[in-house]
XYZ file of C-alpha atoms in Angstrom:
598
model
C 11.998 -22.667 32.675
C 9.095 -25.116 32.907
C 10.537 -26.462 36.178
C 10.974 -22.926 37.493
C 7.404 -22.068 36.584
C 6.223 -25.062 38.546
C 8.160 -23.866 41.627
C 6.530 -20.450 41.801
C 5.154 -21.058 45.313
C 1.810 -19.849 46.566
C 1.132 -17.284 43.855
C -1.579 -18.608 41.569
C -2.867 -15.567 39.654
C -2.124 -11.976 38.701
C -4.410 -9.013 38.035
C -4.090 -7.602 34.506
C -4.587 -3.907 33.718
C -7.940 -4.592 32.073
C -9.248 -6.257 35.247
C -8.803 -9.881 34.163
C -7.278 -12.507 36.466
C -4.782 -14.782 34.684
C -2.502 -17.570 35.844
C 0.762 -16.418 37.376
C 3.774 -17.384 35.243
C 7.353 -17.046 36.516
C 8.667 -17.650 32.998
C 7.287 -14.328 31.799
C 9.109 -12.485 34.596
C 12.350 -14.278 33.757
C 11.932 -13.454 30.063
C 11.305 -9.771 30.813
C 14.469 -9.610 32.943
C 16.492 -11.476 30.315
C 15.387 -9.189 27.464
C 16.230 -6.122 29.546
C 19.662 -7.587 30.306
C 20.160 -8.605 26.698
C 19.539 -5.021 25.536
C 22.621 -3.934 27.543
C 24.830 -6.877 26.604
C 23.756 -9.599 29.053
C 23.246 -13.204 27.968
C 22.774 -15.275 31.145
C 19.329 -16.881 31.192
C 20.013 -18.744 34.421
C 20.743 -15.473 36.180
C 17.414 -14.128 34.891
C 15.668 -17.174 36.365
C 17.328 -16.686 39.733
C 16.382 -13.014 39.788
C 12.820 -13.930 38.874
C 12.704 -16.229 41.900
C 13.796 -13.330 44.096
C 10.930 -11.284 42.644
C 8.486 -14.073 43.503
C 9.700 -14.177 47.095
C 9.183 -10.423 47.552
C 5.697 -10.515 46.003
C 4.649 -13.554 48.060
C 5.670 -11.862 51.320
C 3.870 -8.633 50.463
C 0.665 -10.101 49.008
C -0.493 -12.804 51.385
C -4.157 -11.920 51.329
C -4.774 -10.319 47.948
C -3.806 -10.813 44.323
C -0.855 -8.728 43.048
C -1.235 -6.641 39.924
C 1.101 -6.446 36.927
C 2.335 -3.108 38.251
C 3.100 -4.660 41.646
C 5.239 -7.363 40.057
C 7.071 -4.884 37.824
C 7.842 -2.727 40.868
C 9.332 -5.805 42.535
C 11.464 -6.489 39.426
C 12.924 -2.985 39.599
C 13.654 -3.398 43.324
C 15.430 -6.758 42.851
C 17.518 -5.517 39.942
C 18.666 -2.380 41.779
C 19.413 -4.115 45.072
C 21.335 -6.933 43.391
C 23.607 -4.474 41.588
C 22.210 -4.869 38.049
C 21.789 -1.135 37.562
C 22.078 -1.080 33.760
C 19.517 -3.843 33.431
C 17.241 -2.018 35.853
C 17.475 1.151 33.766
C 16.659 -0.809 30.592
C 13.649 -2.383 32.312
C 12.437 0.993 33.599
C 12.790 2.480 30.115
C 10.807 -0.431 28.683
C 8.023 0.139 31.240
C 7.954 3.830 30.458
C 7.681 3.234 26.713
C 4.932 0.652 27.153
C 3.013 3.045 29.399
C 3.359 5.754 26.754
C 2.039 3.356 24.127
C -0.962 2.399 26.280
C -1.779 6.035 26.959
C -1.489 6.899 23.298
C -3.613 3.929 22.249
C -6.274 4.942 24.739
C -6.156 8.475 23.347
C -6.439 7.209 19.769
C -9.211 4.783 20.447
C -11.224 6.914 22.825
C -12.939 3.751 23.968
C -12.525 1.233 26.770
C -13.269 -1.845 24.704
C -10.053 -3.668 23.692
C -11.762 -4.779 20.469
C -11.975 -1.223 19.143
C -8.410 -1.346 17.823
C -9.075 -4.644 15.973
C -5.651 -6.198 15.270
C -3.837 -3.030 14.206
C -0.267 -2.514 15.394
C 0.930 0.614 17.193
C 2.502 1.856 13.951
C -0.794 1.315 12.144
C -2.687 3.215 14.836
C -0.410 6.212 14.407
C -1.207 6.291 10.701
C -4.915 5.691 11.219
C -5.088 8.505 13.745
C -3.322 10.954 11.443
C -4.951 10.115 8.135
C -7.900 7.750 8.173
C -10.046 8.072 11.281
C -12.771 10.692 11.002
C -12.521 13.839 13.098
C -14.905 16.615 14.065
C -14.520 20.250 13.002
C -12.026 20.904 15.794
C -9.816 17.944 14.904
C -10.971 15.560 17.637
C -11.332 11.891 16.727
C -14.924 10.747 16.439
C -14.369 7.127 15.414
C -12.239 4.144 16.392
C -10.442 1.810 13.974
C -13.277 -0.706 14.316
C -15.809 1.989 13.508
C -13.758 2.997 10.464
C -13.895 -0.547 9.088
C -17.590 -0.788 9.896
C -18.193 2.506 8.082
C -16.410 1.207 4.984
C -18.040 -2.231 5.065
C -21.563 -0.856 5.517
C -21.132 1.738 2.796
C -19.687 -0.601 0.158
C -22.158 -3.390 0.964
C -25.007 -1.032 0.031
C -24.055 -1.657 -3.589
C -25.850 -5.010 -3.310
C -29.182 -3.227 -2.877
C -28.898 -1.913 -6.437
C -29.252 -5.496 -7.647
C -32.252 -6.598 -5.608
C -30.593 -7.714 -2.358
C -32.709 -7.617 0.805
C -31.672 -5.734 3.944
C -30.588 -9.000 5.567
C -28.474 -9.899 2.533
C -26.833 -6.468 2.532
C -26.073 -6.896 6.250
C -24.543 -10.308 5.570
C -22.322 -8.817 2.885
C -21.328 -5.989 5.227
C -20.245 -8.494 7.863
C -18.103 -10.378 5.341
C -16.477 -7.158 4.127
C -15.725 -6.133 7.713
C -14.198 -9.515 8.521
C -11.748 -9.549 5.602
C -10.559 -6.046 6.501
C -10.431 -6.561 10.282
C -8.359 -9.717 9.769
C -6.046 -7.568 7.596
C -6.247 -10.191 4.854
C -7.602 -7.576 2.446
C -7.501 -3.793 2.470
C -8.911 -1.418 -0.160
C -7.005 1.631 -1.325
C -6.625 4.635 0.974
C -9.393 6.802 -0.571
C -11.919 4.081 0.252
C -10.790 3.866 3.881
C -10.855 7.642 4.204
C -13.872 8.653 2.115
C -16.443 5.822 2.330
C -19.529 7.114 4.086
C -18.656 10.754 3.478
C -21.045 13.128 1.704
C -18.654 13.114 -1.263
C -17.091 9.675 -1.346
C -14.504 9.324 -4.062
C -13.373 5.730 -3.540
C -11.223 5.355 -6.662
C -7.469 5.712 -6.192
C -6.416 6.018 -9.821
C -7.444 8.358 -12.631
C -6.216 9.068 -16.145
C -7.119 12.437 -17.621
C -6.660 13.528 -21.254
C -4.434 16.505 -22.093
C -5.214 18.063 -25.469
C -3.240 20.622 -27.459
C -5.297 23.660 -26.461
C -5.300 25.991 -23.474
C -8.899 25.062 -22.788
C -8.109 21.339 -22.658
C -4.919 21.751 -20.619
C -6.412 23.900 -17.878
C -9.728 22.054 -17.812
C -7.722 18.911 -17.098
C -5.721 20.710 -14.405
C -8.980 21.721 -12.713
C -10.259 18.143 -12.765
C -6.944 16.880 -11.396
C -7.061 19.380 -8.518
C -10.514 18.129 -7.514
C -9.351 14.518 -7.690
C -6.282 15.242 -5.548
C -8.322 17.154 -3.013
C -10.394 13.995 -2.532
C -7.381 11.768 -1.918
C -6.513 10.112 -5.259
C -3.815 10.445 -7.942
C -3.692 11.099 -11.672
C -1.899 9.988 -14.806
C -1.437 12.130 -17.921
C -0.048 11.744 -21.406
C 1.434 15.010 -22.662
C 2.158 13.502 -26.079
C -0.548 15.484 -27.892
C 0.939 18.865 -26.939
C 2.903 20.503 -29.741
C 6.687 20.771 -29.245
C 8.521 23.751 -27.837
C 8.932 26.683 -30.279
C 6.258 25.296 -32.585
C 4.226 28.191 -34.031
C 1.004 29.333 -32.352
C -0.754 31.083 -35.225
C -3.486 32.821 -33.266
C -0.972 34.959 -31.362
C 1.921 34.793 -33.827
C 3.938 33.304 -30.970
C 5.618 30.004 -30.233
C 4.560 27.078 -28.053
C 6.008 26.391 -24.615
C 6.061 22.616 -25.101
C 4.874 19.757 -22.879
C 7.594 20.064 -20.206
C 6.606 23.668 -19.486
C 2.991 22.641 -18.920
C 4.108 19.710 -16.779
C 5.817 22.230 -14.489
C 2.575 24.218 -14.285
C 0.734 21.042 -13.259
C 3.431 20.184 -10.724
C 3.309 23.566 -9.002
C -0.487 23.747 -8.990
C -1.003 20.226 -7.666
C 1.691 20.706 -5.037
C -0.635 23.206 -3.390
C -3.503 20.707 -3.332
C -2.748 17.912 -0.897
C -4.560 14.610 -1.269
C -7.480 14.670 1.114
C -5.818 17.584 2.884
C -3.155 15.195 4.225
C -0.491 14.200 1.723
C 1.107 15.600 -1.446
C -0.476 14.377 -4.658
C 1.012 11.726 -6.930
C 1.049 11.948 -10.720
C 2.360 10.162 -13.770
C 3.578 12.111 -16.788
C 4.107 10.188 -20.012
C 5.589 11.340 -23.330
C 5.975 9.254 -26.445
C 9.551 8.504 -27.437
C 8.851 9.864 -30.932
C 7.854 13.341 -29.628
C 10.322 16.098 -30.669
C 10.775 17.192 -27.009
C 11.698 13.731 -25.787
C 15.233 14.616 -24.593
C 13.964 17.629 -22.650
C 11.324 15.357 -21.087
C 13.855 12.666 -20.149
C 16.021 15.231 -18.363
C 13.201 17.164 -16.661
C 14.091 15.734 -13.224
C 17.844 15.751 -13.663
C 18.427 18.487 -11.067
C 16.473 16.421 -8.477
C 14.461 19.475 -7.397
C 11.909 19.763 -10.212
C 8.692 17.815 -10.694
C 8.575 16.451 -7.141
C 4.939 15.442 -7.486
C 5.450 13.521 -10.725
C 6.680 10.132 -11.773
C 7.777 10.401 -15.402
C 7.874 7.595 -17.947
C 8.823 7.411 -21.599
C 6.259 5.640 -23.780
C 8.479 3.440 -25.943
C 7.275 1.655 -29.052
C 8.266 -1.607 -30.717
C 9.781 0.420 -33.550
C 11.986 2.394 -31.178
C 13.205 -0.679 -29.279
C 14.054 -2.395 -32.554
C 16.013 0.698 -33.603
C 17.934 0.521 -30.301
C 18.712 -3.119 -30.926
C 19.859 -2.461 -34.501
C 21.722 0.777 -33.624
C 19.984 3.029 -36.117
C 17.949 6.222 -36.320
C 14.219 6.542 -35.800
C 11.725 9.241 -36.788
C 10.161 11.797 -34.439
C 7.031 13.642 -35.487
C 5.077 16.746 -34.601
C 1.814 15.701 -32.888
C 0.095 18.889 -34.112
C 0.689 18.189 -37.807
C 1.327 14.447 -37.758
C 4.351 15.073 -39.992
C 7.849 13.759 -39.435
C 9.987 16.312 -37.619
C 13.413 14.721 -37.911
C 15.499 11.757 -36.771
C 17.309 10.734 -33.599
C 19.785 7.937 -32.936
C 17.853 5.409 -30.868
C 20.831 4.273 -28.781
C 21.744 7.871 -27.942
C 18.223 8.490 -26.663
C 18.239 5.204 -24.768
C 21.609 6.073 -23.226
C 20.330 9.436 -21.964
C 17.258 7.684 -20.626
C 19.165 5.004 -18.698
C 21.709 7.496 -17.309
C 18.941 9.686 -15.885
C 17.092 6.665 -14.525
C 20.282 5.575 -12.734
C 20.925 9.017 -11.290
C 17.415 10.047 -10.262
C 15.093 7.043 -10.562
C 13.295 8.702 -13.486
C 12.208 8.190 -16.175
C 10.664 4.758 -16.304
C 9.560 2.909 -19.420
C 6.022 2.191 -20.542
C 5.736 -0.288 -23.400
C 2.710 1.153 -25.160
C 2.440 -1.346 -27.992
C 2.531 -4.283 -25.580
C -0.059 -2.652 -23.299
C -2.449 -2.115 -26.191
C -1.901 -5.634 -27.502
C -2.944 -7.056 -24.131
C -5.725 -4.546 -23.392
C -9.040 -6.427 -23.599
C -10.987 -3.270 -24.535
C -8.831 -2.110 -27.438
C -12.018 -1.535 -29.452
C -12.572 1.589 -27.303
C -9.296 3.204 -28.373
C -5.598 3.207 -27.525
C -4.185 3.531 -24.033
C -1.652 6.376 -23.834
C -0.657 6.346 -20.186
C -1.174 4.723 -16.794
C -2.248 5.834 -13.351
C 0.143 7.665 -11.021
C 2.295 4.646 -10.101
C 2.167 2.709 -13.334
C 0.201 -0.384 -12.310
C -3.093 0.462 -14.047
C -3.089 1.301 -17.781
C -6.301 3.263 -18.330
C -8.136 4.940 -21.176
C -8.774 8.685 -21.078
C -11.185 9.643 -18.240
C -11.171 6.158 -16.720
C -10.677 5.564 -13.011
C -10.254 2.398 -11.001
C -10.212 1.254 -7.405
C -7.513 -0.931 -5.902
C -7.322 -3.550 -3.184
C -4.471 -5.640 -1.798
C -4.458 -9.148 -0.310
C -1.840 -9.886 2.362
C -0.710 -13.198 0.959
C 1.490 -13.835 4.010
C -1.666 -14.515 6.041
C -2.515 -17.636 4.009
C 0.272 -19.970 5.109
C -0.862 -23.441 6.087
C 1.218 -26.600 6.618
C 4.266 -25.107 4.934
C 2.333 -23.917 1.886
C -0.647 -21.820 0.787
C -4.199 -22.343 2.008
C -5.650 -22.116 -1.487
C -9.267 -22.540 -0.391
C -9.068 -19.597 2.023
C -7.285 -17.510 -0.590
C -10.006 -18.296 -3.132
C -12.648 -17.091 -0.697
C -10.831 -13.794 -0.088
C -10.253 -13.182 -3.825
C -13.978 -13.675 -4.516
C -14.931 -11.302 -1.690
C -12.388 -8.755 -2.941
C -13.957 -8.832 -6.427
C -17.420 -8.385 -4.877
C -16.130 -5.478 -2.742
C -14.411 -3.651 -5.609
C -17.313 -4.115 -8.023
C -19.667 -2.643 -5.422
C -17.258 0.254 -4.921
C -17.770 1.320 -8.533
C -21.506 1.720 -7.899
C -21.396 3.529 -4.544
C -18.530 5.750 -5.704
C -18.930 9.425 -6.559
C -16.985 10.876 -9.478
C -15.443 14.283 -10.187
C -17.397 14.677 -13.433
C -19.814 12.846 -15.720
C -17.131 11.928 -18.259
C -15.164 10.017 -15.643
C -18.265 8.278 -14.303
C -19.343 7.182 -17.782
C -15.883 5.933 -18.777
C -15.381 4.080 -15.487
C -18.756 2.360 -15.484
C -18.336 1.410 -19.126
C -15.385 -0.896 -18.397
C -15.760 -1.340 -14.599
C -12.031 -1.890 -14.137
C -10.420 -2.480 -10.754
C -7.133 -3.899 -9.545
C -6.537 -6.639 -6.979
C -2.905 -6.775 -5.919
C -0.655 -8.271 -3.275
C 1.229 -7.323 -0.179
C 3.342 -9.489 2.100
C 4.891 -11.453 -0.782
C 8.492 -11.107 0.441
C 7.459 -12.105 3.976
C 5.613 -15.099 2.558
C 8.690 -16.318 0.690
C 10.855 -15.944 3.795
C 8.372 -17.882 5.897
C 8.242 -20.615 3.235
C 12.055 -20.589 3.015
C 12.006 -19.648 -0.685
C 14.712 -17.313 -1.973
C 13.182 -14.246 -3.630
C 15.538 -14.076 -6.655
C 15.457 -17.780 -7.520
C 13.796 -19.954 -10.125
C 11.648 -21.424 -7.357
C 10.591 -17.903 -6.325
C 9.634 -17.016 -9.897
C 7.711 -20.240 -10.375
C 5.867 -19.695 -7.110
C 5.000 -16.099 -8.074
C 3.682 -17.295 -11.439
C 1.525 -19.963 -9.820
C 0.206 -17.548 -7.206
C -0.756 -14.765 -9.611
C -2.304 -17.185 -12.087
C -4.497 -18.474 -9.272
C -5.556 -14.974 -8.217
C -6.240 -13.888 -11.793
C -8.213 -17.034 -12.617
C -10.290 -16.783 -9.454
C -10.940 -13.063 -9.941
C -12.126 -13.815 -13.481
C -14.323 -16.606 -12.143
C -16.015 -14.282 -9.654
C -16.384 -11.523 -12.262
C -18.159 -14.024 -14.528
C -20.478 -14.989 -11.677
C -21.318 -11.313 -11.126
C -21.893 -10.899 -14.860
C -24.538 -13.627 -14.731
C -26.296 -11.920 -11.799
C -25.755 -8.240 -12.555
C -24.972 -8.137 -16.266
C -21.759 -7.697 -18.228
C -20.062 -4.306 -18.315
C -21.221 -2.030 -21.195
C -17.834 -2.364 -22.923
C -18.041 -6.157 -23.037
C -19.480 -6.441 -26.535
C -16.585 -6.095 -28.977
C -13.940 -6.773 -26.326
C -11.427 -9.623 -26.237
C -13.540 -11.261 -23.522
C -16.539 -11.149 -25.870
C -14.491 -12.585 -28.710
C -13.692 -15.757 -26.747
C -17.155 -16.018 -25.167
C -16.165 -15.068 -21.611
C -18.892 -12.973 -19.998
C -17.231 -10.448 -17.698
C -18.600 -7.917 -15.281
C -15.203 -6.188 -15.164
C -12.852 -5.559 -18.075
C -9.713 -5.941 -15.904
C -9.287 -7.231 -12.341
C -5.541 -7.294 -11.506
C -3.129 -4.466 -10.654
C 0.079 -4.980 -8.684
C 0.221 -1.651 -6.926
C 2.755 -0.407 -4.377
C 1.203 -0.665 -0.934
C 3.431 1.582 1.157
C 0.944 2.817 3.728
C -1.433 -0.134 3.525
C 1.385 -2.620 4.130
C 2.299 -0.756 7.335
C -1.341 -0.852 8.390
C -1.448 -4.593 7.660
C 1.967 -5.080 9.329
C 3.481 -6.841 6.333
C 6.000 -6.324 3.523
C 5.085 -3.940 0.716
C 3.495 -5.109 -2.517
C 5.187 -7.889 -4.451
C 8.591 -6.296 -3.861
C 11.563 -7.764 -1.988
C 12.048 -6.669 1.600
C 13.198 -3.037 1.598
C 15.519 -3.698 4.541
C 15.780 -5.923 7.591
C 15.076 -2.864 9.743
C 14.691 0.789 8.809
C 13.221 4.110 9.842
C 10.323 5.369 7.743
C 9.205 8.989 7.663
C 5.465 9.481 7.237
C 3.534 12.718 6.933
C 6.868 14.578 6.440
C 7.764 14.400 10.138
C 6.692 11.237 11.968
C 9.407 8.563 12.259
C 8.423 4.892 12.429
C 10.957 2.112 13.041
C 10.084 -1.012 11.068
C 11.641 -4.418 11.717
C 11.106 -7.399 9.471
C 9.091 -9.947 11.430
C 10.907 -12.961 9.989
C 14.279 -11.469 11.002
C 12.963 -10.600 14.453
C 11.712 -14.164 14.931
C 15.084 -15.669 14.015
C 16.934 -13.109 16.149
C 14.867 -13.970 19.208
C 15.067 -17.720 18.603
C 18.861 -17.604 18.280
C 19.334 -15.209 21.183
C 20.927 -12.199 19.459
C 17.933 -9.852 19.483
C 18.229 -6.507 21.254
C 16.722 -3.033 20.771
C 20.239 -1.641 20.318
C 20.933 -4.071 17.473
C 17.677 -3.188 15.737
C 18.443 0.523 16.039
C 21.906 0.016 14.521
C 20.504 -2.063 11.665
C 17.804 0.532 11.007
C 20.396 3.310 10.854
C 22.808 1.305 8.676
C 20.154 -0.109 6.353
C 21.378 -3.695 6.581
C 23.276 -6.273 8.615
């Protein structure tokens, strides 16, 4: 192909669609013809080269005094393919041109700007999501910002937190530039509420909330109100229903009987189904019940019919005592949360069997190991944790909230390994960003603001981990993979702690520091916790990388977003190998996406 490129004749340049003149390259024409032929079963690269030469001859004859455009050359490709009898290849090439034109038109519509830099480095799939969910619109639904402007809005807003600690305008601007750069490079992205709400009149930047549910009507429906407000602003909620008295327990005031926690969970589910997060997506919730609650079996089976509780993840809060009873095949006590008295006994293995059967059939319930969480919680002096946020990655105290951010670890490959210095820089900037977010955030009520600012928790997580392992040729489910994951997360945790300590020296420790585990060992911390491995479904699509720390979902698959839009995702590592080894084609990718594997 290099020889062929050198024999391209008198053509020296070509006019791009954006007005730029670039060097003419026969190889690109040959590749375009070959890929079109490959999509319909062809595999002759030499034929593609010969056809490309025919294209060059036509273009040279027609454009003796002016420079041909990309469109002119593509028209010549169609002509050569049709006249030489390669009709199927011609149709594939025409279809490719049509789809690319559609994409350009759509991108222009999304961006609403002529500058190529306005889309930053977002993919077409990312632009679809940004247009639908993240980019600001006017009252009639018209876009009023580009992706670049969205990132600038977020960076400027969050950087303002520096001014609360004596930073000058120039220093705030410098911070804003750094925040923009780490997002525009897609090395770090904050959670969706931050991207959507930063700079708004009401800017709820936290993604995760835990709200208390007491054993009174006033507490239950006050919590439901708070949850509705939180969901309306784009975040999710976690609840423990363990304090609610069991079903058929007496209600003395009305001489009636209680409905039980599952009944109230259904009320929450129906109410929050009406309130979509940020007006765009259904809300997400976590419901937790202690394994020693009398209604535990009813709770475990609440999603058995696969139609109930669609807006809830459910998890059983298991204790050390229960797990030991499972191991020893014996009974354990359940107790009434209203009276604190023992209610009866259940066989632990029977309960565990029902739990695992339902988890296998429906995906719910999960397990939350409460005793272990509270052993490891550095702020245990503030009380016990009873539940987590909506997806389980952030154990929080009642009324706490936290913001999340994810680092695309796949973007730190260097010389067959990790660029640890660059990763350190991004981790430190992520800590700075998320700590600022706590200050510029607005909260649904004073209780949540007080609880959040007392511990100043946030969660830095990962995305792109599976892609990273593939690019480093490390098998995901191997000892080497586990050792690498351990080394990577230790580095991120240590560096996030280091930056939090630096902020503590400049800005002060968080109010909960005194009496905490950090205080006990003499580690001054601005933030009580800094790590949370969250799922990054939408953000990983925006960053064009694999989700979270999870293995690759599939080599290629179709993903439905916003209940209707279909996106076809192909794993970049697979695509690279397929192209290098010559078996890539759109038809193959479609078949793999439909089948779910190879």
